[in-house]
mmCIF file of C-alpha atoms in Angstrom:
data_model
loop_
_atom_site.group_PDB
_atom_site.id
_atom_site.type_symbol
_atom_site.label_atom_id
_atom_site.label_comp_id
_atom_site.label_asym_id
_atom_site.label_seq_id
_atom_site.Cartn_x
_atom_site.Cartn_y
_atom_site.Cartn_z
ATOM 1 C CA UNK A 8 94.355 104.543 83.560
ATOM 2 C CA UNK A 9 96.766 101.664 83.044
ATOM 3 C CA UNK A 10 94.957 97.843 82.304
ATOM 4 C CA UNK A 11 96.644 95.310 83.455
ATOM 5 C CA UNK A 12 95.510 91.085 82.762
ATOM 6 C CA UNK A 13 94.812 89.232 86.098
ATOM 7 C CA UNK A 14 97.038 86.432 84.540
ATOM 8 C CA UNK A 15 99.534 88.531 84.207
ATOM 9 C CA UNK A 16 99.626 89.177 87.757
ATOM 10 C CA UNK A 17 101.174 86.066 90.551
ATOM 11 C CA UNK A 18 99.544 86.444 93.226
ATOM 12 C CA UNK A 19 100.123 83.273 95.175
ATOM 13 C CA UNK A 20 103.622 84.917 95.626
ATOM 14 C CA UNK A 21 102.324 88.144 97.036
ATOM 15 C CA UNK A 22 101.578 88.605 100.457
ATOM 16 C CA UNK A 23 97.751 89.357 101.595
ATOM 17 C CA UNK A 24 97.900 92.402 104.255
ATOM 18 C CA UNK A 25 96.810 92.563 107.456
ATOM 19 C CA UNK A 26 93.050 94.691 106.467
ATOM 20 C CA UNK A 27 91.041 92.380 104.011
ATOM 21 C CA UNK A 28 87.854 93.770 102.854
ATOM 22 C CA UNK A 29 84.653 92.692 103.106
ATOM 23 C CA UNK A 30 84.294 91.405 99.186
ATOM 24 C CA UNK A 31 87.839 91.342 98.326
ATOM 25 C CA UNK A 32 91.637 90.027 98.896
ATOM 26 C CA UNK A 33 94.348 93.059 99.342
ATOM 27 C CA UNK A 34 97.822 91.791 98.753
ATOM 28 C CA UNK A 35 101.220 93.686 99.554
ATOM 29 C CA UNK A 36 103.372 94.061 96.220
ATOM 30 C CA UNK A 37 105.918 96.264 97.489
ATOM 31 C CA UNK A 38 105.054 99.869 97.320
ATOM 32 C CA UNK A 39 101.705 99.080 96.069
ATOM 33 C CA UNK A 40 98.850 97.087 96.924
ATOM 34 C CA UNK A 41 96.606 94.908 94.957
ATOM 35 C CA UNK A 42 93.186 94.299 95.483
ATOM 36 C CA UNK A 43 91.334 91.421 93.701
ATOM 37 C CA UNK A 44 87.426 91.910 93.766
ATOM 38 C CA UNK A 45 86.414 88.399 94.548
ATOM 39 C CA UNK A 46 83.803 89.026 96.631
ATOM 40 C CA UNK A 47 81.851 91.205 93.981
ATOM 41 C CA UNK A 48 78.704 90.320 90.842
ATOM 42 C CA UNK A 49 79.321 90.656 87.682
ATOM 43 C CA UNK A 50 76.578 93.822 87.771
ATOM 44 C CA UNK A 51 78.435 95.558 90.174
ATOM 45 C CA UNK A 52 81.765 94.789 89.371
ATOM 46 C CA UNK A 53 80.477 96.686 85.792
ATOM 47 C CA UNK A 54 79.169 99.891 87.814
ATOM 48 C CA UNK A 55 82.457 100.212 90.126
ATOM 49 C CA UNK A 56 84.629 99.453 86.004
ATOM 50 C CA UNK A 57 82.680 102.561 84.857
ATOM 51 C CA UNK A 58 83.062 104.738 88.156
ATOM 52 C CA UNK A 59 86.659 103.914 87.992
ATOM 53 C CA UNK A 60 86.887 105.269 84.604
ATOM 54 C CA UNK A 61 84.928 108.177 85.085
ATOM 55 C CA UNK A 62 87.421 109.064 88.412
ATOM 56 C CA UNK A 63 90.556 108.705 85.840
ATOM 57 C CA UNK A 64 93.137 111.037 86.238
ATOM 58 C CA UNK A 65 91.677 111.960 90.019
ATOM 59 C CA UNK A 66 94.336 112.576 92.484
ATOM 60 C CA UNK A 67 93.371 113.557 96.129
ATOM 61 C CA UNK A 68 95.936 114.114 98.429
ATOM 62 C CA UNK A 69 95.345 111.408 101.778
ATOM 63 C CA UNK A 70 93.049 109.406 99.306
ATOM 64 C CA UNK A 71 94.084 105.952 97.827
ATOM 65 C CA UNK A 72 92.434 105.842 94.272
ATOM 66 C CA UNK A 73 93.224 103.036 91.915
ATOM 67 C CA UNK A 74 96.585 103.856 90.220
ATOM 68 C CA UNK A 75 95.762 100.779 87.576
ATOM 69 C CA UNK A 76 93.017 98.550 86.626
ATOM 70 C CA UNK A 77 92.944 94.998 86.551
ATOM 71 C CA UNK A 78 91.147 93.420 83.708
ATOM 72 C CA UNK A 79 90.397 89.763 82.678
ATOM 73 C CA UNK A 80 88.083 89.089 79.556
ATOM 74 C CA UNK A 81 86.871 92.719 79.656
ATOM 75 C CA UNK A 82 86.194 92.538 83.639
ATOM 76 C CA UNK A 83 87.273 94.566 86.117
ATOM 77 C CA UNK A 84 88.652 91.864 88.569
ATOM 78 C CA UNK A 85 90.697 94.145 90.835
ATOM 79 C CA UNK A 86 92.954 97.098 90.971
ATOM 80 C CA UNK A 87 96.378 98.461 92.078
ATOM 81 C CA UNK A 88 96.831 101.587 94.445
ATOM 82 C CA UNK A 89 99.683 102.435 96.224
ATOM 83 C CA UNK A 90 100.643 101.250 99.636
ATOM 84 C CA UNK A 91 100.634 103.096 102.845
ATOM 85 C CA UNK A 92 103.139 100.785 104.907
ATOM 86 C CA UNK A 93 102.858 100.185 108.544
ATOM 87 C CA UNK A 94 99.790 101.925 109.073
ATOM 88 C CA UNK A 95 96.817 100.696 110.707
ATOM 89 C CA UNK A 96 92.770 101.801 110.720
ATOM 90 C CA UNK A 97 92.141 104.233 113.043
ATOM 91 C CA UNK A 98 89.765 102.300 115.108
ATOM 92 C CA UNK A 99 92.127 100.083 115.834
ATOM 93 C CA UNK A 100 94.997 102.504 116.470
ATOM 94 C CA UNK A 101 93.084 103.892 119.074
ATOM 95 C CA UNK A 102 90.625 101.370 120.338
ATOM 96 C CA UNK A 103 93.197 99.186 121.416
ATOM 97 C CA UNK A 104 95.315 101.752 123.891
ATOM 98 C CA UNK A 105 94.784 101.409 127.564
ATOM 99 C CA UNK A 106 94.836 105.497 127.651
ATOM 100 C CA UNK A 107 93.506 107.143 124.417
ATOM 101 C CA UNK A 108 94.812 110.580 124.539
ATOM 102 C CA UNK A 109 92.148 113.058 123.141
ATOM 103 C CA UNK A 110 94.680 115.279 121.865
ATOM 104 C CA UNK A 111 96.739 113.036 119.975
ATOM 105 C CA UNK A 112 93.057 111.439 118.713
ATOM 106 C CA UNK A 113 92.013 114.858 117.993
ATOM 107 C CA UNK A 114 95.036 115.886 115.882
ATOM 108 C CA UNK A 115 94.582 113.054 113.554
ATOM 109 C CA UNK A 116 90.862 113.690 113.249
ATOM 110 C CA UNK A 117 91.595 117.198 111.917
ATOM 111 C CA UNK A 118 93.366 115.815 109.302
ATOM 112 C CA UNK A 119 90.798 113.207 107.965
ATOM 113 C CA UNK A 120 88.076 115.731 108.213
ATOM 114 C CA UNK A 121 89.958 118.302 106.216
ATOM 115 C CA UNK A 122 90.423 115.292 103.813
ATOM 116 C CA UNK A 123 87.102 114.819 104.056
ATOM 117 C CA UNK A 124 86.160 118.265 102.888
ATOM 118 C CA UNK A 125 88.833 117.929 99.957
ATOM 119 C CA UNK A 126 87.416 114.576 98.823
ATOM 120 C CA UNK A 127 83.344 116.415 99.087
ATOM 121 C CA UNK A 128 84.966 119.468 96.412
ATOM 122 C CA UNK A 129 85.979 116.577 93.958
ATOM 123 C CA UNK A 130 82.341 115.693 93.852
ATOM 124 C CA UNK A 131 82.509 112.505 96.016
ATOM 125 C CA UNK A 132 80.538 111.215 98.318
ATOM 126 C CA UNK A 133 82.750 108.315 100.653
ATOM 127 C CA UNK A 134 79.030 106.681 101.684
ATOM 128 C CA UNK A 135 81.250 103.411 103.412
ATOM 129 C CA UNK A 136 82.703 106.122 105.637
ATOM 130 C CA UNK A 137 83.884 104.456 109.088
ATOM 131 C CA UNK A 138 87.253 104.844 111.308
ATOM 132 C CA UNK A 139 88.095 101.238 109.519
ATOM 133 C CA UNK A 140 87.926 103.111 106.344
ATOM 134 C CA UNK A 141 90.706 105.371 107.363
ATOM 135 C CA UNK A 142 94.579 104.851 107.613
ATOM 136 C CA UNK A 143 96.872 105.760 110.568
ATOM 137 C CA UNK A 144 100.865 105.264 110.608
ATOM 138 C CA UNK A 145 103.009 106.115 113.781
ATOM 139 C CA UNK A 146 104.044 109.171 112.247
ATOM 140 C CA UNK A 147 99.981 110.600 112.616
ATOM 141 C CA UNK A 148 99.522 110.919 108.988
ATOM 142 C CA UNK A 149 96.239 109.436 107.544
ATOM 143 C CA UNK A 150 95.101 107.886 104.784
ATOM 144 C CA UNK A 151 91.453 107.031 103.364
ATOM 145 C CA UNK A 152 91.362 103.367 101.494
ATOM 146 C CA UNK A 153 88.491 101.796 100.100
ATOM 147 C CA UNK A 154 86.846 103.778 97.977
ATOM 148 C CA UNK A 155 84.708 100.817 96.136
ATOM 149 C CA UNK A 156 81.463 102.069 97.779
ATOM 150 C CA UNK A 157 81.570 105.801 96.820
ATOM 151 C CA UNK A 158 79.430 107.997 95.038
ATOM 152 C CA UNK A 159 80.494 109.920 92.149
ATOM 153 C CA UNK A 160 78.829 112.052 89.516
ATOM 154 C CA UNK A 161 75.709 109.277 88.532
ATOM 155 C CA UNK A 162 77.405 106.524 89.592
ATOM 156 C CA UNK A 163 76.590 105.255 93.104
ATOM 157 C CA UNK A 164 76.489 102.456 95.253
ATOM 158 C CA UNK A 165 74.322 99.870 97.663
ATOM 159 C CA UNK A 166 76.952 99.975 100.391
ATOM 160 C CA UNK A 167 76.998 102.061 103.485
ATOM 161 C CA UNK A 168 78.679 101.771 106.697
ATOM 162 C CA UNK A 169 77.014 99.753 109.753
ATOM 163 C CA UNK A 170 77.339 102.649 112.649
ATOM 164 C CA UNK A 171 75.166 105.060 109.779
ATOM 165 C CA UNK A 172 72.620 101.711 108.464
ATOM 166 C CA UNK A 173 72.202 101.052 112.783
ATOM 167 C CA UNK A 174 71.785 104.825 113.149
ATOM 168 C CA UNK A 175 69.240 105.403 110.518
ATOM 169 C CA UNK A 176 67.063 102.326 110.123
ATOM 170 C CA UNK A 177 67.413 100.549 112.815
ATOM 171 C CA UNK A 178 67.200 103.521 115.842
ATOM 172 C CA UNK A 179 65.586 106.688 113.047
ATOM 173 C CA UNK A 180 63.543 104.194 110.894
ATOM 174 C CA UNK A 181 64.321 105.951 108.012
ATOM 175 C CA UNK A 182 62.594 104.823 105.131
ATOM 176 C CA UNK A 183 65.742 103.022 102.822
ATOM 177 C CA UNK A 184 64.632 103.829 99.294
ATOM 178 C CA UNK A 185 64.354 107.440 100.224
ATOM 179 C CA UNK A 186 67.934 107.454 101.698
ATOM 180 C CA UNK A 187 70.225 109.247 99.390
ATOM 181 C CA UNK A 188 74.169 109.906 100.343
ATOM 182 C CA UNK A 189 75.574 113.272 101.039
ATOM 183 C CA UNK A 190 78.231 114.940 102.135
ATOM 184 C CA UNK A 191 75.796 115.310 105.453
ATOM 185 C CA UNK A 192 75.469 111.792 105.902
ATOM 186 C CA UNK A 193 79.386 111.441 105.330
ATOM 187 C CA UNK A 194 79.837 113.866 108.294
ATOM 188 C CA UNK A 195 77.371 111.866 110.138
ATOM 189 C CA UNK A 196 79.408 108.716 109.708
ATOM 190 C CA UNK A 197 82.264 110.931 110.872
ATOM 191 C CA UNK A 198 80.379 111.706 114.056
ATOM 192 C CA UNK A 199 79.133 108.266 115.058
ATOM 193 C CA UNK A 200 82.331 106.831 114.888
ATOM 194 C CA UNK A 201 83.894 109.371 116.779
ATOM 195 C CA UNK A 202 81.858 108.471 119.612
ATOM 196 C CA UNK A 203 81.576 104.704 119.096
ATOM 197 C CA UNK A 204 85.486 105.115 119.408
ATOM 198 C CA UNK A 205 84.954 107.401 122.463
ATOM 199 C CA UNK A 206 82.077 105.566 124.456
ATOM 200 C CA UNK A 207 82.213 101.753 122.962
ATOM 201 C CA UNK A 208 78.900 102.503 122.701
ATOM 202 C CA UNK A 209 76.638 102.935 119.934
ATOM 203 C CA UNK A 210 75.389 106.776 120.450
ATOM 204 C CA UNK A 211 71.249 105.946 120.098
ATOM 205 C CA UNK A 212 72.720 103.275 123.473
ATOM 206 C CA UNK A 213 74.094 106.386 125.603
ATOM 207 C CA UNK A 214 72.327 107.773 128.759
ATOM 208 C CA UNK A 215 72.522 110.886 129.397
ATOM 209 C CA UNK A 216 74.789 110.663 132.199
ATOM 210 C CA UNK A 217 77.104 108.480 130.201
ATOM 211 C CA UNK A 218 77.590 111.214 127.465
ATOM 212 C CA UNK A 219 77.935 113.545 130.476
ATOM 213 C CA UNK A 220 80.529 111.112 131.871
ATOM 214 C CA UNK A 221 83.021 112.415 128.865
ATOM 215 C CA UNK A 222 81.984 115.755 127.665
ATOM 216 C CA UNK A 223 82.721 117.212 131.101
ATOM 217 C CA UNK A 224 86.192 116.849 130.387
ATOM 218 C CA UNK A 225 86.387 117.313 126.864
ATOM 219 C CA UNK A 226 85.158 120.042 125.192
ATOM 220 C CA UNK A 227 84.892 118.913 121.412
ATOM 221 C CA UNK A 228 82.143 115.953 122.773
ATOM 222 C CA UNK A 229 80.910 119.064 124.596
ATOM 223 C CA UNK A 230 80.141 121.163 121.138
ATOM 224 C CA UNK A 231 78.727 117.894 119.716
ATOM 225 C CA UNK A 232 76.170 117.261 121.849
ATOM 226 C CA UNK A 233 73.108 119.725 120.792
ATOM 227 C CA UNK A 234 73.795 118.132 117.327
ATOM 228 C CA UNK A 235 73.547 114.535 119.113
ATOM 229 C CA UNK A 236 70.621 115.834 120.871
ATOM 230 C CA UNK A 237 68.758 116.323 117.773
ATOM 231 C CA UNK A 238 70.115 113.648 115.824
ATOM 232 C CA UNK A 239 68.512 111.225 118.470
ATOM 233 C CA UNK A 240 65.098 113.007 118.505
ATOM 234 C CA UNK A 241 62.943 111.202 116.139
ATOM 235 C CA UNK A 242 60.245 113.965 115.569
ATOM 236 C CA UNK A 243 63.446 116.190 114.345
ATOM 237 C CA UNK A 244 64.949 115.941 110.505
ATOM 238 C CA UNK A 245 68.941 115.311 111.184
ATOM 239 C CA UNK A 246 70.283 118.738 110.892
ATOM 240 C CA UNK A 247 73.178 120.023 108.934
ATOM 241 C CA UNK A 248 75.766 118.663 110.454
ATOM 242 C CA UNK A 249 79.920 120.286 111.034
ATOM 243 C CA UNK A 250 83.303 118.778 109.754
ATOM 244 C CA UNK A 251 84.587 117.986 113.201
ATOM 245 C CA UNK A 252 87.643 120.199 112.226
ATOM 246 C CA UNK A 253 84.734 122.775 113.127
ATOM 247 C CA UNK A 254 84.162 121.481 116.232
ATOM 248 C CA UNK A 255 87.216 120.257 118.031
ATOM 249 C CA UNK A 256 88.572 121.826 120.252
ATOM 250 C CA UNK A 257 92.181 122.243 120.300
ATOM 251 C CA UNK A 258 92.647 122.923 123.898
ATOM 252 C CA UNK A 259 91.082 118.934 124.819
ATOM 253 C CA UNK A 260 94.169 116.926 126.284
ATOM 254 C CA UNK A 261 92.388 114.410 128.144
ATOM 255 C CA UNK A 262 93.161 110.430 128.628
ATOM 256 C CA UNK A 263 90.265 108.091 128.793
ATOM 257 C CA UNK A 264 91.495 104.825 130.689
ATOM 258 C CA UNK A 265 89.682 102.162 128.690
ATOM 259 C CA UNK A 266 89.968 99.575 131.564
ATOM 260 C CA UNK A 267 87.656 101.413 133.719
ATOM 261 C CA UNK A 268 85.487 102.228 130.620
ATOM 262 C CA UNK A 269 84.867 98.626 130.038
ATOM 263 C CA UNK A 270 84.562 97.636 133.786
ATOM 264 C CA UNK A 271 81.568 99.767 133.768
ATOM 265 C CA UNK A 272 80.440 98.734 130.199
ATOM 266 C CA UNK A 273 80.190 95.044 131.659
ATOM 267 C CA UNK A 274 78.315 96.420 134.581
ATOM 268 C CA UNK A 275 76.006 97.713 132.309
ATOM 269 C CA UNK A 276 75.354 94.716 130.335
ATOM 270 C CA UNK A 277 75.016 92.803 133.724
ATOM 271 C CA UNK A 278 72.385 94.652 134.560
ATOM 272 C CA UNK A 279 70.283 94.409 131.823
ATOM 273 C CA UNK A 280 70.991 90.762 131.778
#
């Protein structure tokens, strides 16, 4: 993998992009991005140096791995990876429609899960696996960005995504030091974003008729729910869980109107106020 000096680089001329990380500055160079790891110890900037290395070479199509390395004084400060223009997450893509069509929701869905399975046979786990993780451009394709926080061969990492920490230690109280990512836990995240998208709602925060509410009209939330049923019964393990490629169903064409989603969202909160 190419090094390339931080000095080398000017980045007060560069553009920073609309998605900033959590521990990082991305800036727009063209047809690549550049990502400066400013947010990052020197400890762990070492580990993610020596996962890089390990992943050189790796090319995964709908994936965007580091194409070069930044290095200053024998530190990884940053790296370059290409750019996937005009694109946004796809949380936002959808969240912020008045009518989120399940269909067109569905069809891009497909394609990060089959991603998903392609990036699990190269031996990685994602672990920071969220809807804000993943890439959307008008055209429907999809793209996965930021993969600081995954797991590869024996190198891991301390990072996982909020919906899956909320899931499992705040509503499961799993025990943390005896958490280990997976490709089940990946297909978790992959499910509890799905229907934080869906419901605005954290799934341990759904009633029963709320879940209803939506999976008697579509019949992919239908097929998910005796998995949800025993993911939110605390005497059961979490089960082995589907790609949601498995699960959708391909027939599902309905629009949620998000206006009178919310309405009844506030009405809920009211209430408990």
């Amino acid at each position: 993998m190419d090094k390339i000096k931080l000095n080398d680089i000017d980045l007060s001329s560069l553009k920073q992009t609309e998605f900033q990380g959590t521990k990082s500055t991305v800036y727009e160079d063209g047809d690549k991005c550049i990502k400066i790891l400013n947010g990052l110890y020197p400890k762990e900037k070492r580990l993610l140096h020596n996962k890089f290395l390990e992943m050189d070479g790796m090319t995964i199509n709908g994936v965007l791995l580091p194409t070069s390395l930044i290095i200053q004084d024998n530190v990884l400060e940053g790296y370059i990876m290409d750019n996937f223009k005009n694109s946004a997450t796809l949380y936002d893509f959808f969240a912020s429609q008045r009518y989120i069509n399940c269909k067109e929701l569905f069809e891009a869905l497909k394609k990060a899960s089959k991603i998903l399975k392609d990036i699990h046979n190269n031996g990685i786990i994602y672990q920071d696996l969220s809807f804000e993780n993943i890439l959307i451009n008008k055209s429907g394709n999809v793209m996965y960005c930021d993969v600081d926080a995954c797991s590869y061969k024996n190198h891991t990492s301390f990072f996982i995504s909020k919906l899956l920490f909320q899931f499992l230690f705040d509503y499961r109280h799993e025990v943390e030091l005896n958490f280990r990512p997976s490709k089940n836990s990946d297909k978790l995240s992959m499910i509890l974003s799905l229907l934080n998208l869906l419901y605005l709602q954290e799934v341990q925060n759904l009633s029963r008729w709320e879940y209803h509410s939506l999976s008697r009209h579509i019949s992919t939330i239908k097929n998910l729910k005796p998995y949800v049923r025993e993911l939110l019964n605390l005497e059961n393990e979490i089960p082995e869980l589907p790609y949601l490629d498995e699960v959708i169903n391909d027939g599902d064409n309905y629009d949620i109107d998000r206006s009178k989603q919310i309405l009844r969202l506030i009405k809920k909160i009211s209430r408990k106020g």
